[in-house]
């Protein structure tokens, strides 16, 4: 328990206030982190060859041959990013409660004020700074003038001075505030297959189970990158998520009494009040760690007996060749949502000779939403262009098939597909916030409270009574939005539709 002694100067008098207060401030934090340490397999000068009779799986690791070739052969191949996880929980609580006792005795205060002024005057000149000494002298002179005036009033009319009101007040209050925050998410730690020569990955011998799945990984050979699967080749992005959730709550109350006695009689008053507040904030975000297959300085080829799916990935090369049953290219959006709401209410009432009361309420809320493509998925070829042969259907959702202008000008681009469909992706960012507040107060008062008044009825207000009331209302809002479009596109005129009947349908 902390004990505080405070003096407050107010209109020539001195109030003596003693506060008995107990405080409790606690903070709890918990952190959890899981970070993968990736493995590395490879050769500095020779080749690296991996052969698996079943499924080859590589997660958050690196396979390399810095001056040679990398060959990976299995019935199925899964090369993906590892997920590093993190979580944090934080809770802060503040509690306070205490009693305040205040006493005001004008005659004693005047005498003590004069003593205090004399003591302060004795310290003038102790500072090494002339400006500080000058300010101290001015302050002492002003205090002396006020103290002398108070003592002069006592000397002129001791009886009146002794009859000035003496007041005592006792107030008890409590307050508790709590805030909690939870943060968690995961981030992708990419896998890599890199070679100074060529990189060759194949999934064969398993029929429909022979897929190559590249998820949040980079595959590149400086002399060429080649993928072959009996079924599908899937070039995909690894998802990353982050979320923050917070809550807060506050409650408090106070209650007290005040008594004064003097020439005007005896007065008694009661005061009480309280407050309550709560709120929350929630934010969620999803981003993507894209895959990239190929090296911009060499040729990249993909052969699949089933579909080749490029979603959240890019196939790049000086030249790119794709031969598949179907081709699906889709760009992925990063997304984020946020919402918050806060409410607070408080009130205070005082009853004595008359009454007064006030109340306030406020509320605010915020909503935001975001979705946009940060990196377009597709096939990006250099000066050697792209040669794409799709037996069935090709679908582009914000997907891109493009090359340098030189490749197109030299007629190196060729895109043949049974049927073709395309669609664009709408991106947006929007927010809306609004706040509302209302406050009100009312007062009913009279001229005296009976015992010190000879011409008024005890306990009743006289003709001097007054009533007043007021209120304030406030409202504000703000909003905004932006939008864009991620368009699908093929940069060549050399497009061949082999199933014209199917295309018409």
JSON list of N, CA and C in Angstrom, two decimals, residues 217-290:
[
{"chain": "A", "resi": 217, "resn": "UNK", "atom": "N", "xyz": [8.73, -23.31, -53.58]},
{"chain": "A", "resi": 217, "resn": "UNK", "atom": "CA", "xyz": [10.11, -23.75, -53.79]},
{"chain": "A", "resi": 217, "resn": "UNK", "atom": "C", "xyz": [10.67, -23.12, -55.06]},
{"chain": "A", "resi": 218, "resn": "UNK", "atom": "N", "xyz": [12.00, -23.12, -55.14]},
{"chain": "A", "resi": 218, "resn": "UNK", "atom": "CA", "xyz": [12.70, -22.60, -56.32]},
{"chain": "A", "resi": 218, "resn": "UNK", "atom": "C", "xyz": [13.50, -23.74, -56.94]},
{"chain": "A", "resi": 219, "resn": "UNK", "atom": "N", "xyz": [13.27, -23.95, -58.25]},
{"chain": "A", "resi": 219, "resn": "UNK", "atom": "CA", "xyz": [13.94, -25.01, -59.00]},
{"chain": "A", "resi": 219, "resn": "UNK", "atom": "C", "xyz": [14.63, -24.34, -60.18]},
{"chain": "A", "resi": 220, "resn": "UNK", "atom": "N", "xyz": [15.96, -24.46, -60.27]},
{"chain": "A", "resi": 220, "resn": "UNK", "atom": "CA", "xyz": [16.65, -23.77, -61.35]},
{"chain": "A", "resi": 220, "resn": "UNK", "atom": "C", "xyz": [17.98, -24.43, -61.68]},
{"chain": "A", "resi": 221, "resn": "UNK", "atom": "N", "xyz": [18.22, -24.65, -62.98]},
{"chain": "A", "resi": 221, "resn": "UNK", "atom": "CA", "xyz": [19.51, -25.10, -63.48]},
{"chain": "A", "resi": 221, "resn": "UNK", "atom": "C", "xyz": [20.04, -24.05, -64.46]},
{"chain": "A", "resi": 222, "resn": "UNK", "atom": "N", "xyz": [21.28, -23.66, -64.28]},
{"chain": "A", "resi": 222, "resn": "UNK", "atom": "CA", "xyz": [21.82, -22.61, -65.14]},
{"chain": "A", "resi": 222, "resn": "UNK", "atom": "C", "xyz": [21.90, -23.05, -66.61]},
{"chain": "A", "resi": 223, "resn": "UNK", "atom": "N", "xyz": [22.01, -24.35, -66.84]},
{"chain": "A", "resi": 223, "resn": "UNK", "atom": "CA", "xyz": [22.08, -24.85, -68.21]},
{"chain": "A", "resi": 223, "resn": "UNK", "atom": "C", "xyz": [20.75, -25.43, -68.69]},
{"chain": "A", "resi": 224, "resn": "UNK", "atom": "N", "xyz": [19.73, -25.39, -67.82]},
{"chain": "A", "resi": 224, "resn": "UNK", "atom": "CA", "xyz": [18.42, -25.89, -68.24]},
{"chain": "A", "resi": 224, "resn": "UNK", "atom": "C", "xyz": [17.68, -26.50, -67.06]},
{"chain": "A", "resi": 225, "resn": "UNK", "atom": "N", "xyz": [16.34, -26.39, -67.09]},
{"chain": "A", "resi": 225, "resn": "UNK", "atom": "CA", "xyz": [15.48, -26.95, -66.04]},
{"chain": "A", "resi": 225, "resn": "UNK", "atom": "C", "xyz": [14.38, -27.74, -66.71]},
{"chain": "A", "resi": 226, "resn": "UNK", "atom": "N", "xyz": [14.25, -29.04, -66.33]},
{"chain": "A", "resi": 226, "resn": "UNK", "atom": "CA", "xyz": [13.32, -29.91, -67.04]},
{"chain": "A", "resi": 226, "resn": "UNK", "atom": "C", "xyz": [12.51, -30.74, -66.05]},
{"chain": "A", "resi": 227, "resn": "UNK", "atom": "N", "xyz": [11.17, -30.67, -66.17]},
{"chain": "A", "resi": 227, "resn": "UNK", "atom": "CA", "xyz": [10.25, -31.42, -65.31]},
{"chain": "A", "resi": 227, "resn": "UNK", "atom": "C", "xyz": [9.40, -32.34, -66.18]},
{"chain": "A", "resi": 228, "resn": "UNK", "atom": "N", "xyz": [9.26, -33.61, -65.74]},
{"chain": "A", "resi": 228, "resn": "UNK", "atom": "CA", "xyz": [8.45, -34.57, -66.49]},
{"chain": "A", "resi": 228, "resn": "UNK", "atom": "C", "xyz": [7.68, -35.44, -65.51]},
{"chain": "A", "resi": 229, "resn": "UNK", "atom": "N", "xyz": [6.34, -35.57, -65.73]},
{"chain": "A", "resi": 229, "resn": "UNK", "atom": "CA", "xyz": [5.49, -36.39, -64.86]},
{"chain": "A", "resi": 229, "resn": "UNK", "atom": "C", "xyz": [4.49, -37.16, -65.69]},
{"chain": "A", "resi": 230, "resn": "UNK", "atom": "N", "xyz": [4.23, -38.42, -65.28]},
{"chain": "A", "resi": 230, "resn": "UNK", "atom": "CA", "xyz": [3.20, -39.20, -65.96]},
{"chain": "A", "resi": 230, "resn": "UNK", "atom": "C", "xyz": [1.83, -38.57, -65.78]},
{"chain": "A", "resi": 231, "resn": "UNK", "atom": "N", "xyz": [1.60, -37.94, -64.64]},
{"chain": "A", "resi": 231, "resn": "UNK", "atom": "CA", "xyz": [0.29, -37.32, -64.39]},
{"chain": "A", "resi": 231, "resn": "UNK", "atom": "C", "xyz": [0.44, -35.80, -64.36]},
{"chain": "A", "resi": 232, "resn": "UNK", "atom": "N", "xyz": [0.31, -35.19, -63.22]},
{"chain": "A", "resi": 232, "resn": "UNK", "atom": "CA", "xyz": [0.28, -33.73, -63.16]},
{"chain": "A", "resi": 232, "resn": "UNK", "atom": "C", "xyz": [1.61, -33.13, -62.73]},
{"chain": "A", "resi": 233, "resn": "UNK", "atom": "N", "xyz": [1.82, -31.92, -63.20]},
{"chain": "A", "resi": 233, "resn": "UNK", "atom": "CA", "xyz": [2.88, -31.06, -62.67]},
{"chain": "A", "resi": 233, "resn": "UNK", "atom": "C", "xyz": [2.20, -29.85, -62.05]},
{"chain": "A", "resi": 234, "resn": "UNK", "atom": "N", "xyz": [2.40, -29.68, -60.75]},
{"chain": "A", "resi": 234, "resn": "UNK", "atom": "CA", "xyz": [1.74, -28.60, -60.02]},
{"chain": "A", "resi": 234, "resn": "UNK", "atom": "C", "xyz": [2.78, -27.64, -59.46]},
{"chain": "A", "resi": 235, "resn": "UNK", "atom": "N", "xyz": [2.78, -26.45, -59.98]},
{"chain": "A", "resi": 235, "resn": "UNK", "atom": "CA", "xyz": [3.65, -25.38, -59.48]},
{"chain": "A", "resi": 235, "resn": "UNK", "atom": "C", "xyz": [2.77, -24.46, -58.64]},
{"chain": "A", "resi": 236, "resn": "UNK", "atom": "N", "xyz": [2.94, -24.50, -57.33]},
{"chain": "A", "resi": 236, "resn": "UNK", "atom": "CA", "xyz": [2.01, -23.83, -56.42]},
{"chain": "A", "resi": 236, "resn": "UNK", "atom": "C", "xyz": [2.74, -22.94, -55.43]},
{"chain": "A", "resi": 237, "resn": "UNK", "atom": "N", "xyz": [2.00, -22.05, -54.81]},
{"chain": "A", "resi": 237, "resn": "UNK", "atom": "CA", "xyz": [2.54, -21.18, -53.77]},
{"chain": "A", "resi": 237, "resn": "UNK", "atom": "C", "xyz": [2.28, -21.78, -52.39]},
{"chain": "A", "resi": 238, "resn": "UNK", "atom": "N", "xyz": [3.13, -21.43, -51.45]},
{"chain": "A", "resi": 238, "resn": "UNK", "atom": "CA", "xyz": [2.93, -21.84, -50.05]},
{"chain": "A", "resi": 238, "resn": "UNK", "atom": "C", "xyz": [2.26, -20.69, -49.31]},
{"chain": "A", "resi": 239, "resn": "UNK", "atom": "N", "xyz": [1.20, -21.01, -48.60]},
{"chain": "A", "resi": 239, "resn": "UNK", "atom": "CA", "xyz": [0.47, -19.98, -47.88]},
{"chain": "A", "resi": 239, "resn": "UNK", "atom": "C", "xyz": [1.18, -19.54, -46.62]},
{"chain": "A", "resi": 240, "resn": "UNK", "atom": "N", "xyz": [1.03, -18.26, -46.29]},
{"chain": "A", "resi": 240, "resn": "UNK", "atom": "CA", "xyz": [1.58, -17.69, -45.06]},
{"chain": "A", "resi": 240, "resn": "UNK", "atom": "C", "xyz": [0.46, -16.89, -44.39]},
{"chain": "A", "resi": 241, "resn": "UNK", "atom": "N", "xyz": [0.32, -17.07, -43.09]},
{"chain": "A", "resi": 241, "resn": "UNK", "atom": "CA", "xyz": [-0.78, -16.41, -42.38]},
{"chain": "A", "resi": 241, "resn": "UNK", "atom": "C", "xyz": [-0.27, -15.68, -41.15]},
{"chain": "A", "resi": 242, "resn": "UNK", "atom": "N", "xyz": [-0.95, -14.57, -40.86]},
{"chain": "A", "resi": 242, "resn": "UNK", "atom": "CA", "xyz": [-0.63, -13.77, -39.67]},
{"chain": "A", "resi": 242, "resn": "UNK", "atom": "C", "xyz": [-1.94, -13.25, -39.11]},
{"chain": "A", "resi": 243, "resn": "UNK", "atom": "N", "xyz": [-2.11, -13.36, -37.80]},
{"chain": "A", "resi": 243, "resn": "UNK", "atom": "CA", "xyz": [-3.33, -12.87, -37.18]},
{"chain": "A", "resi": 243, "resn": "UNK", "atom": "C", "xyz": [-3.01, -12.18, -35.86]},
{"chain": "A", "resi": 244, "resn": "UNK", "atom": "N", "xyz": [-3.78, -11.15, -35.57]},
{"chain": "A", "resi": 244, "resn": "UNK", "atom": "CA", "xyz": [-3.66, -10.42, -34.31]},
{"chain": "A", "resi": 244, "resn": "UNK", "atom": "C", "xyz": [-5.07, -10.20, -33.76]},
{"chain": "A", "resi": 245, "resn": "UNK", "atom": "N", "xyz": [-5.24, -10.54, -32.50]},
{"chain": "A", "resi": 245, "resn": "UNK", "atom": "CA", "xyz": [-6.53, -10.36, -31.84]},
{"chain": "A", "resi": 245, "resn": "UNK", "atom": "C", "xyz": [-6.30, -9.72, -30.48]},
{"chain": "A", "resi": 246, "resn": "UNK", "atom": "N", "xyz": [-7.04, -8.68, -30.19]},
{"chain": "A", "resi": 246, "resn": "UNK", "atom": "CA", "xyz": [-6.88, -7.99, -28.92]},
{"chain": "A", "resi": 246, "resn": "UNK", "atom": "C", "xyz": [-8.24, -7.72, -28.29]},
{"chain": "A", "resi": 247, "resn": "UNK", "atom": "N", "xyz": [-8.25, -7.71, -26.98]},
{"chain": "A", "resi": 247, "resn": "UNK", "atom": "CA", "xyz": [-9.46, -7.37, -26.22]},
{"chain": "A", "resi": 247, "resn": "UNK", "atom": "C", "xyz": [-9.04, -6.46, -25.06]},
{"chain": "A", "resi": 248, "resn": "UNK", "atom": "N", "xyz": [-9.94, -5.56, -24.70]},
{"chain": "A", "resi": 248, "resn": "UNK", "atom": "CA", "xyz": [-9.69, -4.72, -23.54]},
{"chain": "A", "resi": 248, "resn": "UNK", "atom": "C", "xyz": [-10.98, -4.51, -22.77]},
{"chain": "A", "resi": 249, "resn": "UNK", "atom": "N", "xyz": [-10.83, -4.29, -21.47]},
{"chain": "A", "resi": 249, "resn": "UNK", "atom": "CA", "xyz": [-11.98, -4.07, -20.61]},
{"chain": "A", "resi": 249, "resn": "UNK", "atom": "C", "xyz": [-11.56, -3.19, -19.45]},
{"chain": "A", "resi": 250, "resn": "UNK", "atom": "N", "xyz": [-12.42, -2.25, -19.08]},
{"chain": "A", "resi": 250, "resn": "UNK", "atom": "CA", "xyz": [-12.14, -1.39, -17.94]},
{"chain": "A", "resi": 250, "resn": "UNK", "atom": "C", "xyz": [-13.41, -1.20, -17.14]},
{"chain": "A", "resi": 251, "resn": "UNK", "atom": "N", "xyz": [-13.28, -1.25, -15.82]},
{"chain": "A", "resi": 251, "resn": "UNK", "atom": "CA", "xyz": [-14.41, -1.01, -14.92]},
{"chain": "A", "resi": 251, "resn": "UNK", "atom": "C", "xyz": [-13.91, -0.20, -13.73]},
{"chain": "A", "resi": 252, "resn": "UNK", "atom": "N", "xyz": [-14.77, 0.65, -13.22]},
{"chain": "A", "resi": 252, "resn": "UNK", "atom": "CA", "xyz": [-14.40, 1.44, -12.06]},
{"chain": "A", "resi": 252, "resn": "UNK", "atom": "C", "xyz": [-15.59, 2.11, -11.43]},
{"chain": "A", "resi": 253, "resn": "UNK", "atom": "N", "xyz": [-15.43, 2.48, -10.18]},
{"chain": "A", "resi": 253, "resn": "UNK", "atom": "CA", "xyz": [-16.48, 3.22, -9.49]},
{"chain": "A", "resi": 253, "resn": "UNK", "atom": "C", "xyz": [-15.85, 4.06, -8.39]},
{"chain": "A", "resi": 254, "resn": "UNK", "atom": "N", "xyz": [-16.60, 5.07, -7.95]},
{"chain": "A", "resi": 254, "resn": "UNK", "atom": "CA", "xyz": [-16.18, 5.88, -6.82]},
{"chain": "A", "resi": 254, "resn": "UNK", "atom": "C", "xyz": [-17.41, 6.30, -6.03]},
{"chain": "A", "resi": 255, "resn": "UNK", "atom": "N", "xyz": [-17.24, 6.50, -4.74]},
{"chain": "A", "resi": 255, "resn": "UNK", "atom": "CA", "xyz": [-18.33, 6.93, -3.89]},
{"chain": "A", "resi": 255, "resn": "UNK", "atom": "C", "xyz": [-17.74, 7.69, -2.71]},
{"chain": "A", "resi": 256, "resn": "UNK", "atom": "N", "xyz": [-18.43, 8.72, -2.27]},
{"chain": "A", "resi": 256, "resn": "UNK", "atom": "CA", "xyz": [-17.90, 9.50, -1.17]},
{"chain": "A", "resi": 256, "resn": "UNK", "atom": "C", "xyz": [-18.92, 10.41, -0.54]},
{"chain": "A", "resi": 257, "resn": "UNK", "atom": "N", "xyz": [-18.53, 11.00, 0.59]},
{"chain": "A", "resi": 257, "resn": "UNK", "atom": "CA", "xyz": [-19.37, 11.96, 1.30]},
{"chain": "A", "resi": 257, "resn": "UNK", "atom": "C", "xyz": [-18.54, 13.18, 1.62]},
{"chain": "A", "resi": 258, "resn": "UNK", "atom": "N", "xyz": [-19.22, 14.32, 1.77]},
{"chain": "A", "resi": 258, "resn": "UNK", "atom": "CA", "xyz": [-18.57, 15.57, 2.14]},
{"chain": "A", "resi": 258, "resn": "UNK", "atom": "C", "xyz": [-19.45, 16.29, 3.15]},
{"chain": "A", "resi": 259, "resn": "UNK", "atom": "N", "xyz": [-18.82, 16.85, 4.19]},
{"chain": "A", "resi": 259, "resn": "UNK", "atom": "CA", "xyz": [-19.53, 17.60, 5.23]},
{"chain": "A", "resi": 259, "resn": "UNK", "atom": "C", "xyz": [-18.84, 18.93, 5.42]},
{"chain": "A", "resi": 260, "resn": "UNK", "atom": "N", "xyz": [-19.61, 20.01, 5.49]},
{"chain": "A", "resi": 260, "resn": "UNK", "atom": "CA", "xyz": [-19.06, 21.33, 5.77]},
{"chain": "A", "resi": 260, "resn": "UNK", "atom": "C", "xyz": [-19.89, 22.00, 6.85]},
{"chain": "A", "resi": 261, "resn": "UNK", "atom": "N", "xyz": [-19.20, 22.82, 7.67]},
{"chain": "A", "resi": 261, "resn": "UNK", "atom": "CA", "xyz": [-19.90, 23.51, 8.76]},
{"chain": "A", "resi": 261, "resn": "UNK", "atom": "C", "xyz": [-19.29, 24.89, 8.92]},
{"chain": "A", "resi": 262, "resn": "UNK", "atom": "N", "xyz": [-20.14, 25.87, 9.07]},
{"chain": "A", "resi": 262, "resn": "UNK", "atom": "CA", "xyz": [-19.67, 27.23, 9.26]},
{"chain": "A", "resi": 262, "resn": "UNK", "atom": "C", "xyz": [-20.83, 28.18, 9.45]},
{"chain": "A", "resi": 263, "resn": "UNK", "atom": "N", "xyz": [-20.58, 29.44, 9.09]},
{"chain": "A", "resi": 263, "resn": "UNK", "atom": "CA", "xyz": [-21.58, 30.48, 9.30]},
{"chain": "A", "resi": 263, "resn": "UNK", "atom": "C", "xyz": [-22.86, 30.20, 8.52]},
{"chain": "A", "resi": 264, "resn": "UNK", "atom": "N", "xyz": [-22.74, 29.59, 7.37]},
{"chain": "A", "resi": 264, "resn": "UNK", "atom": "CA", "xyz": [-23.92, 29.33, 6.54]},
{"chain": "A", "resi": 264, "resn": "UNK", "atom": "C", "xyz": [-24.68, 28.09, 6.99]},
{"chain": "A", "resi": 265, "resn": "UNK", "atom": "N", "xyz": [-24.17, 27.42, 8.01]},
{"chain": "A", "resi": 265, "resn": "UNK", "atom": "CA", "xyz": [-24.86, 26.25, 8.51]},
{"chain": "A", "resi": 265, "resn": "UNK", "atom": "C", "xyz": [-24.11, 24.98, 8.18]},
{"chain": "A", "resi": 266, "resn": "UNK", "atom": "N", "xyz": [-24.80, 23.90, 8.26]},
{"chain": "A", "resi": 266, "resn": "UNK", "atom": "CA", "xyz": [-24.21, 22.59, 8.01]},
{"chain": "A", "resi": 266, "resn": "UNK", "atom": "C", "xyz": [-24.73, 22.03, 6.69]},
{"chain": "A", "resi": 267, "resn": "UNK", "atom": "N", "xyz": [-23.84, 21.46, 5.90]},
{"chain": "A", "resi": 267, "resn": "UNK", "atom": "CA", "xyz": [-24.23, 20.87, 4.62]},
{"chain": "A", "resi": 267, "resn": "UNK", "atom": "C", "xyz": [-23.64, 19.47, 4.52]},
{"chain": "A", "resi": 268, "resn": "UNK", "atom": "N", "xyz": [-24.38, 18.62, 3.85]},
{"chain": "A", "resi": 268, "resn": "UNK", "atom": "CA", "xyz": [-23.98, 17.22, 3.69]},
{"chain": "A", "resi": 268, "resn": "UNK", "atom": "C", "xyz": [-24.23, 16.82, 2.24]},
{"chain": "A", "resi": 269, "resn": "UNK", "atom": "N", "xyz": [-23.26, 16.13, 1.64]},
{"chain": "A", "resi": 269, "resn": "UNK", "atom": "CA", "xyz": [-23.42, 15.71, 0.25]},
{"chain": "A", "resi": 269, "resn": "UNK", "atom": "C", "xyz": [-22.90, 14.31, 0.02]},
{"chain": "A", "resi": 270, "resn": "UNK", "atom": "N", "xyz": [-23.44, 13.68, -1.01]},
{"chain": "A", "resi": 270, "resn": "UNK", "atom": "CA", "xyz": [-23.05, 12.32, -1.39]},
{"chain": "A", "resi": 270, "resn": "UNK", "atom": "C", "xyz": [-22.76, 12.31, -2.88]},
{"chain": "A", "resi": 271, "resn": "UNK", "atom": "N", "xyz": [-21.67, 11.65, -3.27]},
{"chain": "A", "resi": 271, "resn": "UNK", "atom": "CA", "xyz": [-21.33, 11.55, -4.68]},
{"chain": "A", "resi": 271, "resn": "UNK", "atom": "C", "xyz": [-20.98, 10.11, -5.03]},
{"chain": "A", "resi": 272, "resn": "UNK", "atom": "N", "xyz": [-21.33, 9.71, -6.22]},
{"chain": "A", "resi": 272, "resn": "UNK", "atom": "CA", "xyz": [-21.03, 8.35, -6.69]},
{"chain": "A", "resi": 272, "resn": "UNK", "atom": "C", "xyz": [-20.92, 8.36, -8.21]},
{"chain": "A", "resi": 273, "resn": "UNK", "atom": "N", "xyz": [-20.10, 7.50, -8.71]},
{"chain": "A", "resi": 273, "resn": "UNK", "atom": "CA", "xyz": [-19.93, 7.42, -10.16]},
{"chain": "A", "resi": 273, "resn": "UNK", "atom": "C", "xyz": [-19.34, 6.08, -10.57]},
{"chain": "A", "resi": 274, "resn": "UNK", "atom": "N", "xyz": [-19.36, 5.83, -11.84]},
{"chain": "A", "resi": 274, "resn": "UNK", "atom": "CA", "xyz": [-18.81, 4.59, -12.35]},
{"chain": "A", "resi": 274, "resn": "UNK", "atom": "C", "xyz": [-18.46, 4.70, -13.82]},
{"chain": "A", "resi": 275, "resn": "UNK", "atom": "N", "xyz": [-17.68, 3.75, -14.30]},
{"chain": "A", "resi": 275, "resn": "UNK", "atom": "CA", "xyz": [-17.32, 3.71, -15.71]},
{"chain": "A", "resi": 275, "resn": "UNK", "atom": "C", "xyz": [-17.16, 2.27, -16.15]},
{"chain": "A", "resi": 276, "resn": "UNK", "atom": "N", "xyz": [-17.42, 2.04, -17.43]},
{"chain": "A", "resi": 276, "resn": "UNK", "atom": "CA", "xyz": [-17.29, 0.71, -18.00]},
{"chain": "A", "resi": 276, "resn": "UNK", "atom": "C", "xyz": [-16.90, 0.86, -19.46]},
{"chain": "A", "resi": 277, "resn": "UNK", "atom": "N", "xyz": [-15.96, 0.07, -19.87]},
{"chain": "A", "resi": 277, "resn": "UNK", "atom": "CA", "xyz": [-15.54, 0.11, -21.26]},
{"chain": "A", "resi": 277, "resn": "UNK", "atom": "C", "xyz": [-15.07, -1.25, -21.73]},
{"chain": "A", "resi": 278, "resn": "UNK", "atom": "N", "xyz": [-15.26, -1.52, -23.00]},
{"chain": "A", "resi": 278, "resn": "UNK", "atom": "CA", "xyz": [-14.77, -2.77, -23.58]},
{"chain": "A", "resi": 278, "resn": "UNK", "atom": "C", "xyz": [-14.53, -2.55, -25.06]},
{"chain": "A", "resi": 279, "resn": "UNK", "atom": "N", "xyz": [-13.65, -3.37, -25.61]},
{"chain": "A", "resi": 279, "resn": "UNK", "atom": "CA", "xyz": [-13.36, -3.25, -27.02]},
{"chain": "A", "resi": 279, "resn": "UNK", "atom": "C", "xyz": [-12.58, -4.44, -27.53]},
{"chain": "A", "resi": 280, "resn": "UNK", "atom": "N", "xyz": [-12.46, -4.52, -28.83]},
{"chain": "A", "resi": 280, "resn": "UNK", "atom": "CA", "xyz": [-11.69, -5.60, -29.45]},
{"chain": "A", "resi": 280, "resn": "UNK", "atom": "C", "xyz": [-11.15, -5.13, -30.79]},
{"chain": "A", "resi": 281, "resn": "UNK", "atom": "N", "xyz": [-10.11, -5.80, -31.23]},
{"chain": "A", "resi": 281, "resn": "UNK", "atom": "CA", "xyz": [-9.56, -5.58, -32.56]},
{"chain": "A", "resi": 281, "resn": "UNK", "atom": "C", "xyz": [-9.09, -6.91, -33.13]},
{"chain": "A", "resi": 282, "resn": "UNK", "atom": "N", "xyz": [-9.46, -7.19, -34.37]},
{"chain": "A", "resi": 282, "resn": "UNK", "atom": "CA", "xyz": [-9.12, -8.47, -35.00]},
{"chain": "A", "resi": 282, "resn": "UNK", "atom": "C", "xyz": [-8.54, -8.21, -36.39]},
{"chain": "A", "resi": 283, "resn": "UNK", "atom": "N", "xyz": [-7.38, -8.75, -36.63]},
{"chain": "A", "resi": 283, "resn": "UNK", "atom": "CA", "xyz": [-6.76, -8.61, -37.94]},
{"chain": "A", "resi": 283, "resn": "UNK", "atom": "C", "xyz": [-6.24, -9.95, -38.43]},
{"chain": "A", "resi": 284, "resn": "UNK", "atom": "N", "xyz": [-6.51, -10.26, -39.70]},
{"chain": "A", "resi": 284, "resn": "UNK", "atom": "CA", "xyz": [-6.05, -11.51, -40.31]},
{"chain": "A", "resi": 284, "resn": "UNK", "atom": "C", "xyz": [-5.47, -11.21, -41.68]},
{"chain": "A", "resi": 285, "resn": "UNK", "atom": "N", "xyz": [-4.34, -11.84, -41.98]},
{"chain": "A", "resi": 285, "resn": "UNK", "atom": "CA", "xyz": [-3.65, -11.58, -43.23]},
{"chain": "A", "resi": 285, "resn": "UNK", "atom": "C", "xyz": [-3.15, -12.89, -43.83]},
{"chain": "A", "resi": 286, "resn": "UNK", "atom": "N", "xyz": [-3.30, -13.02, -45.14]},
{"chain": "A", "resi": 286, "resn": "UNK", "atom": "CA", "xyz": [-2.79, -14.18, -45.86]},
{"chain": "A", "resi": 286, "resn": "UNK", "atom": "C", "xyz": [-1.92, -13.70, -47.02]},
{"chain": "A", "resi": 287, "resn": "UNK", "atom": "N", "xyz": [-0.71, -14.19, -47.08]},
{"chain": "A", "resi": 287, "resn": "UNK", "atom": "CA", "xyz": [0.19, -13.89, -48.19]},
{"chain": "A", "resi": 287, "resn": "UNK", "atom": "C", "xyz": [0.71, -15.21, -48.76]},
{"chain": "A", "resi": 288, "resn": "UNK", "atom": "N", "xyz": [1.46, -15.10, -49.85]},
{"chain": "A", "resi": 288, "resn": "UNK", "atom": "CA", "xyz": [1.92, -16.31, -50.55]},
{"chain": "A", "resi": 288, "resn": "UNK", "atom": "C", "xyz": [3.41, -16.24, -50.82]},
{"chain": "A", "resi": 289, "resn": "UNK", "atom": "N", "xyz": [4.06, -17.38, -50.61]},
{"chain": "A", "resi": 289, "resn": "UNK", "atom": "CA", "xyz": [5.45, -17.53, -51.02]},
{"chain": "A", "resi": 289, "resn": "UNK", "atom": "C", "xyz": [5.41, -18.28, -52.35]},
{"chain": "A", "resi": 290, "resn": "UNK", "atom": "N", "xyz": [5.64, -17.55, -53.45]},
{"chain": "A", "resi": 290, "resn": "UNK", "atom": "CA", "xyz": [5.49, -18.13, -54.78]},
{"chain": "A", "resi": 290, "resn": "UNK", "atom": "C", "xyz": [6.63, -19.10, -55.11]}
]
